[in-house]
Phi, psi and omega in degrees: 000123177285138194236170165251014164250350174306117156280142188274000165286333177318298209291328200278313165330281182293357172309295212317313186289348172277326178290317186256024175283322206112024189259121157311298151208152174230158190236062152332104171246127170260118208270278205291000173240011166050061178230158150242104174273113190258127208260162142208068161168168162316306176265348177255162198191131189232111160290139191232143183203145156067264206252354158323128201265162174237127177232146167254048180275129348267015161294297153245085176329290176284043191246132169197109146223179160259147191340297188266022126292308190300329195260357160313333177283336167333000000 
């Protein structure tokens, strides 16, 4: 979960290093704008919003919810 006090040179520094660890996928969640960003490489990233699904394929093949199942669990 992205905060406004996270610095994002920090966060981006540990993606690269959870990817050339072997991490599959990460999910950048920004709460006040209800966006989900899902990396599944260093370089590639599909912004997910509203009724958009987030999948954590391949990693948990059955994890898909949509944005607004995620910030519903708040």
């Amino acid at each position: 979960i992205i905060s406004k006090n996270d610095k994002m040179d920090e966060v981006e520094e540990k993606r690269l290093e959870y990817f050339k660890a072997g991490v599959q996928v990460a999910w950048y969640i920004f709460p006040k704008i209800r966006l989900v960003r899902v990396f599944t490489s260093a370089k590639q990233s599909v912004d997910c919003m509203t009724s958009d699904i987030c999948s954590a394929n391949p990693a948990i093949p059955d994890l898909a919810l949509s944005v607004d199942e995620i910030f519903a669990i708040d």
